């Protein structure tokens, strides 16, 4: 972590800038750079962790927050809050959705949640990583830049 890399050329389809392109590129980059399998822990509305990976070698659960901007990597906002607190909240919502937006979530979340809970029960530490990405404007093709930094609690 602590680096900015040039990403691939991308074409951004016309429409709203909802972060989907940035999140996909961010997780792909994290997987390539770390060799870990980052997977989203989100409900069907996209609320939750952009990516979570478990590193058994360092006994660490990595929580990734991906932010993108069509105005360049430097304009992507910083991850907010504490990664540990956020992860605990997302786990709780996924396991006990009640009548919230978490009632609708991918079936694969169950295995992710169980893996995370097992790691927490084994005293793994939680660390955050923020990925900031400069993406092309809607309807344009252009370079991407990707910054990978430790997510510092705010």
C-alpha atoms as a PDB file:
ATOM      1  CA  UNK A   1       0.000   0.000   0.000  1.00  0.00           C
ATOM      2  CA  UNK A   2       1.053   3.603  -0.223  1.00  0.00           C
ATOM      3  CA  UNK A   3       1.335   3.769  -3.975  1.00  0.00           C
ATOM      4  CA  UNK A   4      -0.340   5.281  -7.009  1.00  0.00           C
ATOM      5  CA  UNK A   5      -0.323   3.200 -10.169  1.00  0.00           C
ATOM      6  CA  UNK A   6      -1.449   3.766 -13.710  1.00  0.00           C
ATOM      7  CA  UNK A   7      -4.458   1.639 -14.502  1.00  0.00           C
ATOM      8  CA  UNK A   8      -5.853   0.442 -17.814  1.00  0.00           C
ATOM      9  CA  UNK A   9      -7.558   2.515 -20.479  1.00  0.00           C
ATOM     10  CA  UNK A  10     -11.279   2.368 -19.868  1.00  0.00           C
ATOM     11  CA  UNK A  11     -14.420   3.403 -21.664  1.00  0.00           C
ATOM     12  CA  UNK A  12     -17.115   4.667 -19.359  1.00  0.00           C
ATOM     13  CA  UNK A  13     -20.641   4.177 -20.643  1.00  0.00           C
ATOM     14  CA  UNK A  14     -22.960   7.134 -20.756  1.00  0.00           C
ATOM     15  CA  UNK A  15     -25.090   7.438 -17.652  1.00  0.00           C
ATOM     16  CA  UNK A  16     -24.746   8.258 -14.017  1.00  0.00           C
ATOM     17  CA  UNK A  17     -21.433   8.023 -12.186  1.00  0.00           C
ATOM     18  CA  UNK A  18     -22.467   5.566  -9.466  1.00  0.00           C
ATOM     19  CA  UNK A  19     -19.057   4.141  -8.606  1.00  0.00           C
ATOM     20  CA  UNK A  20     -19.646   0.702 -10.149  1.00  0.00           C
ATOM     21  CA  UNK A  21     -16.809   1.077 -12.652  1.00  0.00           C
ATOM     22  CA  UNK A  22     -14.416   2.309  -9.967  1.00  0.00           C
ATOM     23  CA  UNK A  23     -15.363  -0.447  -7.518  1.00  0.00           C
ATOM     24  CA  UNK A  24     -14.789  -3.173 -10.102  1.00  0.00           C
ATOM     25  CA  UNK A  25     -11.401  -1.738 -11.088  1.00  0.00           C
ATOM     26  CA  UNK A  26     -10.450  -1.158  -7.447  1.00  0.00           C
ATOM     27  CA  UNK A  27     -11.144  -4.737  -6.381  1.00  0.00           C
ATOM     28  CA  UNK A  28      -9.380  -6.125  -9.453  1.00  0.00           C
ATOM     29  CA  UNK A  29      -6.337  -3.985  -8.662  1.00  0.00           C
ATOM     30  CA  UNK A  30      -6.307  -5.014  -4.990  1.00  0.00           C
ATOM     31  CA  UNK A  31      -6.524  -8.670  -5.968  1.00  0.00           C
ATOM     32  CA  UNK A  32      -3.674  -8.257  -8.471  1.00  0.00           C
ATOM     33  CA  UNK A  33      -1.467  -6.279  -6.066  1.00  0.00           C
ATOM     34  CA  UNK A  34      -2.032  -8.408  -2.943  1.00  0.00           C
ATOM     35  CA  UNK A  35      -2.909 -11.877  -4.214  1.00  0.00           C
ATOM     36  CA  UNK A  36      -5.836 -11.844  -1.796  1.00  0.00           C
ATOM     37  CA  UNK A  37      -9.407 -12.529  -2.896  1.00  0.00           C
ATOM     38  CA  UNK A  38     -11.285  -9.314  -2.116  1.00  0.00           C
ATOM     39  CA  UNK A  39     -15.051  -9.809  -2.350  1.00  0.00           C
ATOM     40  CA  UNK A  40     -17.887  -7.369  -1.795  1.00  0.00           C
ATOM     41  CA  UNK A  41     -20.066  -7.694   1.302  1.00  0.00           C
ATOM     42  CA  UNK A  42     -23.019  -5.589   0.203  1.00  0.00           C
ATOM     43  CA  UNK A  43     -26.777  -5.715   0.008  1.00  0.00           C
ATOM     44  CA  UNK A  44     -28.519  -5.558  -3.363  1.00  0.00           C
ATOM     45  CA  UNK A  45     -28.529  -1.739  -3.151  1.00  0.00           C
ATOM     46  CA  UNK A  46     -24.729  -1.653  -2.961  1.00  0.00           C
ATOM     47  CA  UNK A  47     -24.557  -0.687   0.730  1.00  0.00           C
ATOM     48  CA  UNK A  48     -21.750  -2.319   2.671  1.00  0.00           C
ATOM     49  CA  UNK A  49     -18.102  -3.158   2.199  1.00  0.00           C
ATOM     50  CA  UNK A  50     -16.743  -2.642  -1.298  1.00  0.00           C
ATOM     51  CA  UNK A  51     -14.311  -5.449  -0.579  1.00  0.00           C
ATOM     52  CA  UNK A  52     -13.201  -7.763   2.215  1.00  0.00           C
ATOM     53  CA  UNK A  53     -10.274 -10.193   2.196  1.00  0.00           C
ATOM     54  CA  UNK A  54      -8.847 -12.459   4.855  1.00  0.00           C
ATOM     55  CA  UNK A  55      -5.072 -12.920   5.042  1.00  0.00           C
ATOM     56  CA  UNK A  56      -4.271 -16.014   7.133  1.00  0.00           C
ATOM     57  CA  UNK A  57      -0.515 -15.331   6.939  1.00  0.00           C
ATOM     58  CA  UNK A  58      -0.819 -12.046   8.858  1.00  0.00           C
ATOM     59  CA  UNK A  59      -4.086 -12.886  10.665  1.00  0.00           C
ATOM     60  CA  UNK A  60      -5.659  -9.783   9.145  1.00  0.00           C
ATOM     61  CA  UNK A  61      -9.109  -9.037   7.794  1.00  0.00           C
ATOM     62  CA  UNK A  62      -8.775  -6.301   5.180  1.00  0.00           C
ATOM     63  CA  UNK A  63     -11.762  -4.010   4.600  1.00  0.00           C
ATOM     64  CA  UNK A  64     -11.582  -2.031   1.352  1.00  0.00           C
ATOM     65  CA  UNK A  65     -13.388   1.194   0.573  1.00  0.00           C
ATOM     66  CA  UNK A  66     -13.216   2.242  -3.094  1.00  0.00           C
ATOM     67  CA  UNK A  67     -13.903   5.818  -4.160  1.00  0.00           C
ATOM     68  CA  UNK A  68     -13.720   7.087  -7.715  1.00  0.00           C
ATOM     69  CA  UNK A  69     -13.869  10.438  -9.457  1.00  0.00           C
ATOM     70  CA  UNK A  70     -14.049  11.439 -13.086  1.00  0.00           C
ATOM     71  CA  UNK A  71     -12.002  14.506 -12.081  1.00  0.00           C
ATOM     72  CA  UNK A  72      -8.892  12.456 -11.334  1.00  0.00           C
ATOM     73  CA  UNK A  73      -7.530  10.266  -8.577  1.00  0.00           C
ATOM     74  CA  UNK A  74      -6.782  13.285  -6.375  1.00  0.00           C
ATOM     75  CA  UNK A  75     -10.452  14.274  -6.354  1.00  0.00           C
ATOM     76  CA  UNK A  76     -11.768  10.905  -5.135  1.00  0.00           C
ATOM     77  CA  UNK A  77     -13.000  11.335  -1.563  1.00  0.00           C
ATOM     78  CA  UNK A  78     -11.358   9.638   1.400  1.00  0.00           C
ATOM     79  CA  UNK A  79     -12.862   6.629   3.164  1.00  0.00           C
ATOM     80  CA  UNK A  80     -14.824   7.765   6.219  1.00  0.00           C
ATOM     81  CA  UNK A  81     -15.227   6.237   9.664  1.00  0.00           C
ATOM     82  CA  UNK A  82     -13.481   3.347  11.350  1.00  0.00           C
ATOM     83  CA  UNK A  83     -13.044   0.146   9.296  1.00  0.00           C
ATOM     84  CA  UNK A  84     -13.523  -2.131  12.325  1.00  0.00           C
ATOM     85  CA  UNK A  85     -16.735  -0.421  13.418  1.00  0.00           C
ATOM     86  CA  UNK A  86     -18.073  -0.388   9.877  1.00  0.00           C
ATOM     87  CA  UNK A  87     -17.271  -4.077   9.344  1.00  0.00           C
ATOM     88  CA  UNK A  88     -19.012  -5.021  12.600  1.00  0.00           C
ATOM     89  CA  UNK A  89     -22.082  -3.024  11.535  1.00  0.00           C
ATOM     90  CA  UNK A  90     -22.202  -4.665   8.094  1.00  0.00           C
ATOM     91  CA  UNK A  91     -21.827  -8.125   9.634  1.00  0.00           C
ATOM     92  CA  UNK A  92     -24.685  -7.435  12.043  1.00  0.00           C
ATOM     93  CA  UNK A  93     -26.936  -6.102   9.277  1.00  0.00           C
ATOM     94  CA  UNK A  94     -26.146  -9.037   7.007  1.00  0.00           C
ATOM     95  CA  UNK A  95     -26.864 -11.591   9.734  1.00  0.00           C
ATOM     96  CA  UNK A  96     -29.939  -9.803  11.168  1.00  0.00           C
ATOM     97  CA  UNK A  97     -31.452  -7.769   8.324  1.00  0.00           C
ATOM     98  CA  UNK A  98     -34.848  -7.131   9.951  1.00  0.00           C
ATOM     99  CA  UNK A  99     -36.900  -4.897   7.686  1.00  0.00           C
ATOM    100  CA  UNK A 100     -33.916  -3.006   6.273  1.00  0.00           C
ATOM    101  CA  UNK A 101     -32.356  -2.917   2.807  1.00  0.00           C
ATOM    102  CA  UNK A 102     -30.242  -5.893   3.945  1.00  0.00           C
ATOM    103  CA  UNK A 103     -33.292  -8.151   3.479  1.00  0.00           C
ATOM    104  CA  UNK A 104     -32.205  -8.263  -0.161  1.00  0.00           C
ATOM    105  CA  UNK A 105     -28.598  -9.432  -0.372  1.00  0.00           C
ATOM    106  CA  UNK A 106     -26.626 -11.942  -2.435  1.00  0.00           C
ATOM    107  CA  UNK A 107     -26.736 -15.516  -1.148  1.00  0.00           C
ATOM    108  CA  UNK A 108     -22.927 -15.555  -1.224  1.00  0.00           C
ATOM    109  CA  UNK A 109     -22.858 -13.105   1.691  1.00  0.00           C
ATOM    110  CA  UNK A 110     -23.551 -15.965   4.096  1.00  0.00           C
ATOM    111  CA  UNK A 111     -20.221 -17.647   3.387  1.00  0.00           C
ATOM    112  CA  UNK A 112     -18.335 -14.331   3.487  1.00  0.00           C
ATOM    113  CA  UNK A 113     -19.905 -13.434   6.839  1.00  0.00           C
ATOM    114  CA  UNK A 114     -19.106 -16.861   8.278  1.00  0.00           C
ATOM    115  CA  UNK A 115     -15.476 -16.624   7.134  1.00  0.00           C
ATOM    116  CA  UNK A 116     -15.125 -13.168   8.657  1.00  0.00           C
ATOM    117  CA  UNK A 117     -16.756 -14.274  11.911  1.00  0.00           C
ATOM    118  CA  UNK A 118     -14.439 -17.296  12.122  1.00  0.00           C
ATOM    119  CA  UNK A 119     -11.430 -15.027  11.623  1.00  0.00           C
ATOM    120  CA  UNK A 120     -12.660 -12.573  14.280  1.00  0.00           C
ATOM    121  CA  UNK A 121     -13.208 -15.486  16.686  1.00  0.00           C
ATOM    122  CA  UNK A 122      -9.558 -16.461  16.009  1.00  0.00           C
ATOM    123  CA  UNK A 123      -8.411 -12.958  17.034  1.00  0.00           C
ATOM    124  CA  UNK A 124      -7.626 -11.663  13.556  1.00  0.00           C
ATOM    125  CA  UNK A 125      -7.096  -7.911  13.419  1.00  0.00           C
ATOM    126  CA  UNK A 126      -9.136  -5.661  11.137  1.00  0.00           C
ATOM    127  CA  UNK A 127      -7.345  -3.145   8.923  1.00  0.00           C
ATOM    128  CA  UNK A 128      -8.718  -0.833   6.305  1.00  0.00           C
ATOM    129  CA  UNK A 129      -7.453   0.016   2.858  1.00  0.00           C
ATOM    130  CA  UNK A 130      -8.757   2.826   0.707  1.00  0.00           C
ATOM    131  CA  UNK A 131      -8.570   2.753  -3.044  1.00  0.00           C
ATOM    132  CA  UNK A 132      -9.046   6.035  -4.894  1.00  0.00           C
ATOM    133  CA  UNK A 133      -9.495   5.922  -8.637  1.00  0.00           C
ATOM    134  CA  UNK A 134      -9.589   8.487 -11.398  1.00  0.00           C
ATOM    135  CA  UNK A 135     -11.956   7.188 -14.093  1.00  0.00           C
ATOM    136  CA  UNK A 136     -12.975   8.633 -17.469  1.00  0.00           C
ATOM    137  CA  UNK A 137     -16.063  10.806 -17.680  1.00  0.00           C
ATOM    138  CA  UNK A 138     -19.267   9.105 -18.881  1.00  0.00           C
ATOM    139  CA  UNK A 139     -19.098   8.541 -22.628  1.00  0.00           C
ATOM    140  CA  UNK A 140     -15.310   8.937 -22.736  1.00  0.00           C
ATOM    141  CA  UNK A 141     -12.310   6.631 -23.001  1.00  0.00           C
ATOM    142  CA  UNK A 142      -9.211   7.457 -21.028  1.00  0.00           C
ATOM    143  CA  UNK A 143      -6.460   6.524 -18.626  1.00  0.00           C
ATOM    144  CA  UNK A 144      -7.135   5.545 -15.064  1.00  0.00           C
ATOM    145  CA  UNK A 145      -4.992   6.165 -12.014  1.00  0.00           C
ATOM    146  CA  UNK A 146      -5.307   4.161  -8.827  1.00  0.00           C
ATOM    147  CA  UNK A 147      -4.081   5.135  -5.359  1.00  0.00           C
ATOM    148  CA  UNK A 148      -3.922   2.437  -2.673  1.00  0.00           C
ATOM    149  CA  UNK A 149      -3.467   3.700   0.888  1.00  0.00           C
ATOM    150  CA  UNK A 150      -4.126   2.570   4.416  1.00  0.00           C
ATOM    151  CA  UNK A 151      -7.618   3.619   5.534  1.00  0.00           C
ATOM    152  CA  UNK A 152      -7.007   5.841   8.536  1.00  0.00           C
ATOM    153  CA  UNK A 153      -9.982   6.205  10.902  1.00  0.00           C
ATOM    154  CA  UNK A 154     -11.654   9.613  10.810  1.00  0.00           C
END
